[in-house]
C-alpha positions as a Markdown table, in Angstrom:
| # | Residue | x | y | z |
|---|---|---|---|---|
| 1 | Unk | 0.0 | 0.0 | 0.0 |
| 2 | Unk | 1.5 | 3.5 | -0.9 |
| 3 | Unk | 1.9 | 6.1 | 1.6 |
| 4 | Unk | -0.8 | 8.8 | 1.5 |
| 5 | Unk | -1.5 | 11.8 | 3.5 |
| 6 | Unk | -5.3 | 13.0 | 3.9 |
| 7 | Unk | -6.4 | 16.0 | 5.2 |
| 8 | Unk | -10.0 | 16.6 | 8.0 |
| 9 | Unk | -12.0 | 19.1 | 7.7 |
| 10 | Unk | -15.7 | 20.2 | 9.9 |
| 11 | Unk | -18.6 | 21.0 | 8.8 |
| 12 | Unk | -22.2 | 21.3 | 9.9 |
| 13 | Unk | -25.1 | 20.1 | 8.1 |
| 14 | Unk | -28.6 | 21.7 | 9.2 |
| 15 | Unk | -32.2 | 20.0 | 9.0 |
| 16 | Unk | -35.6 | 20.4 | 10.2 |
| 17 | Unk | -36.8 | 17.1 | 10.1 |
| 18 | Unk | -33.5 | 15.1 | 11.7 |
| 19 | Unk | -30.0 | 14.6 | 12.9 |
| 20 | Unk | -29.5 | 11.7 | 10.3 |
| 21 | Unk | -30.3 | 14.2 | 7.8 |
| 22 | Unk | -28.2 | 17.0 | 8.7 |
| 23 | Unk | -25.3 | 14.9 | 8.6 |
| 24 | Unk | -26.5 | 13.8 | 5.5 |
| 25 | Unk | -26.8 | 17.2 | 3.9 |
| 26 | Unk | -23.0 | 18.3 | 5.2 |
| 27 | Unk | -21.5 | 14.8 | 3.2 |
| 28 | Unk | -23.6 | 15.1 | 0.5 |
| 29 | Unk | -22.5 | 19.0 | -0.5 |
| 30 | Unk | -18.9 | 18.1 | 0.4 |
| 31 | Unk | -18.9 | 15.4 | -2.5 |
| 32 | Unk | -20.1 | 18.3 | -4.8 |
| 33 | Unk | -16.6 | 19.7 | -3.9 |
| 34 | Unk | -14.3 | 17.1 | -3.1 |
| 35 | Unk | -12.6 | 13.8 | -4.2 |
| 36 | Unk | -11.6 | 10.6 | -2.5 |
| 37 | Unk | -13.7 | 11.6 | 0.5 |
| 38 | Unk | -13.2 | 8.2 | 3.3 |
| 39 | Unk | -14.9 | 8.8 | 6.2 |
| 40 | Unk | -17.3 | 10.8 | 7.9 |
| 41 | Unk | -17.4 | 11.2 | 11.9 |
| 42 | Unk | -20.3 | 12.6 | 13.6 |
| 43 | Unk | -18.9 | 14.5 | 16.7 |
| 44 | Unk | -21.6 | 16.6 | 17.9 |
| 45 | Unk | -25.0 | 17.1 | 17.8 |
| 46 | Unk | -27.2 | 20.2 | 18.7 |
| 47 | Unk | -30.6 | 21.9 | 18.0 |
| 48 | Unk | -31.6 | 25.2 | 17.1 |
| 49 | Unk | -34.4 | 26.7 | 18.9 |
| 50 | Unk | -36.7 | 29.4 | 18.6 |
| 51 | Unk | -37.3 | 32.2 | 21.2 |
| 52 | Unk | -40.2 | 29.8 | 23.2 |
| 53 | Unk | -37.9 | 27.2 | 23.2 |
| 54 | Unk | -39.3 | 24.7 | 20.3 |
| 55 | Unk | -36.5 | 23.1 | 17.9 |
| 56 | Unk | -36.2 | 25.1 | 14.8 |
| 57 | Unk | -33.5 | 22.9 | 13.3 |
| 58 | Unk | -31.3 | 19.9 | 13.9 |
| 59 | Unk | -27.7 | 20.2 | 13.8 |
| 60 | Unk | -24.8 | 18.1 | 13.3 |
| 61 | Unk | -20.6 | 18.3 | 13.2 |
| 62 | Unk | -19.2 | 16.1 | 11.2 |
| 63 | Unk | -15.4 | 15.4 | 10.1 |
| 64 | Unk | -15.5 | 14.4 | 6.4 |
| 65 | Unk | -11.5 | 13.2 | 5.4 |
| 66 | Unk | -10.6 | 12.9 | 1.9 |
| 67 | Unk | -6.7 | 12.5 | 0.2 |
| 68 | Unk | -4.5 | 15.4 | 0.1 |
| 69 | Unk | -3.1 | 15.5 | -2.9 |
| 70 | Unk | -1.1 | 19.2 | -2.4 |
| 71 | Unk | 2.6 | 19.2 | -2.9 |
C-alpha cells in the first residue's frame, strides 16, 4: 500500500426534520466539492431553537476526510 496523507476538515449540516439528515446534507455537499472523500465522523449534535424554546432545526458536526493531494 502506498503512503498517503489525507487532510480533515468540519462541517455542519442543518435540517428540520433530523440529525440523520443534517449529517447527510454536510456529506452530501462536500462530494459536490471534493474527491476521494473516506470517512465521515459525527462528533456533535445540537438543536436550534426558537425564542419559546421549540427546535427550529437539527444540527450536526461532522469530520469528512478525503486524500490530500497538495505538494
Amino acid at each position: 500500500m502506498a503512503d498517503s496523507v489525507y487532510k480533515v476538515i468540519e462541517l455542519i449540516g442543518t435540517s428540520k426534520d433530523s440529525w440523520e439528515k443534517a449529517a447527510k446534507v454536510a456529506v452530501d455537499r462536500a462530494s459536490k466539492s471534493l474527491r476521494d472523500l473516506r470517512v465521515a465522523e459525527v462528533v456533535q449534535l445540537d438543536m436550534q431553537l426558537d425564542a419559546k424554546g421549540r427546535v427550529e432545526a437539527y444540527r450536526a458536526k461532522v469530520k469528512v476526510s478525503f486524500k490530500f493531494e497538495g505538494s
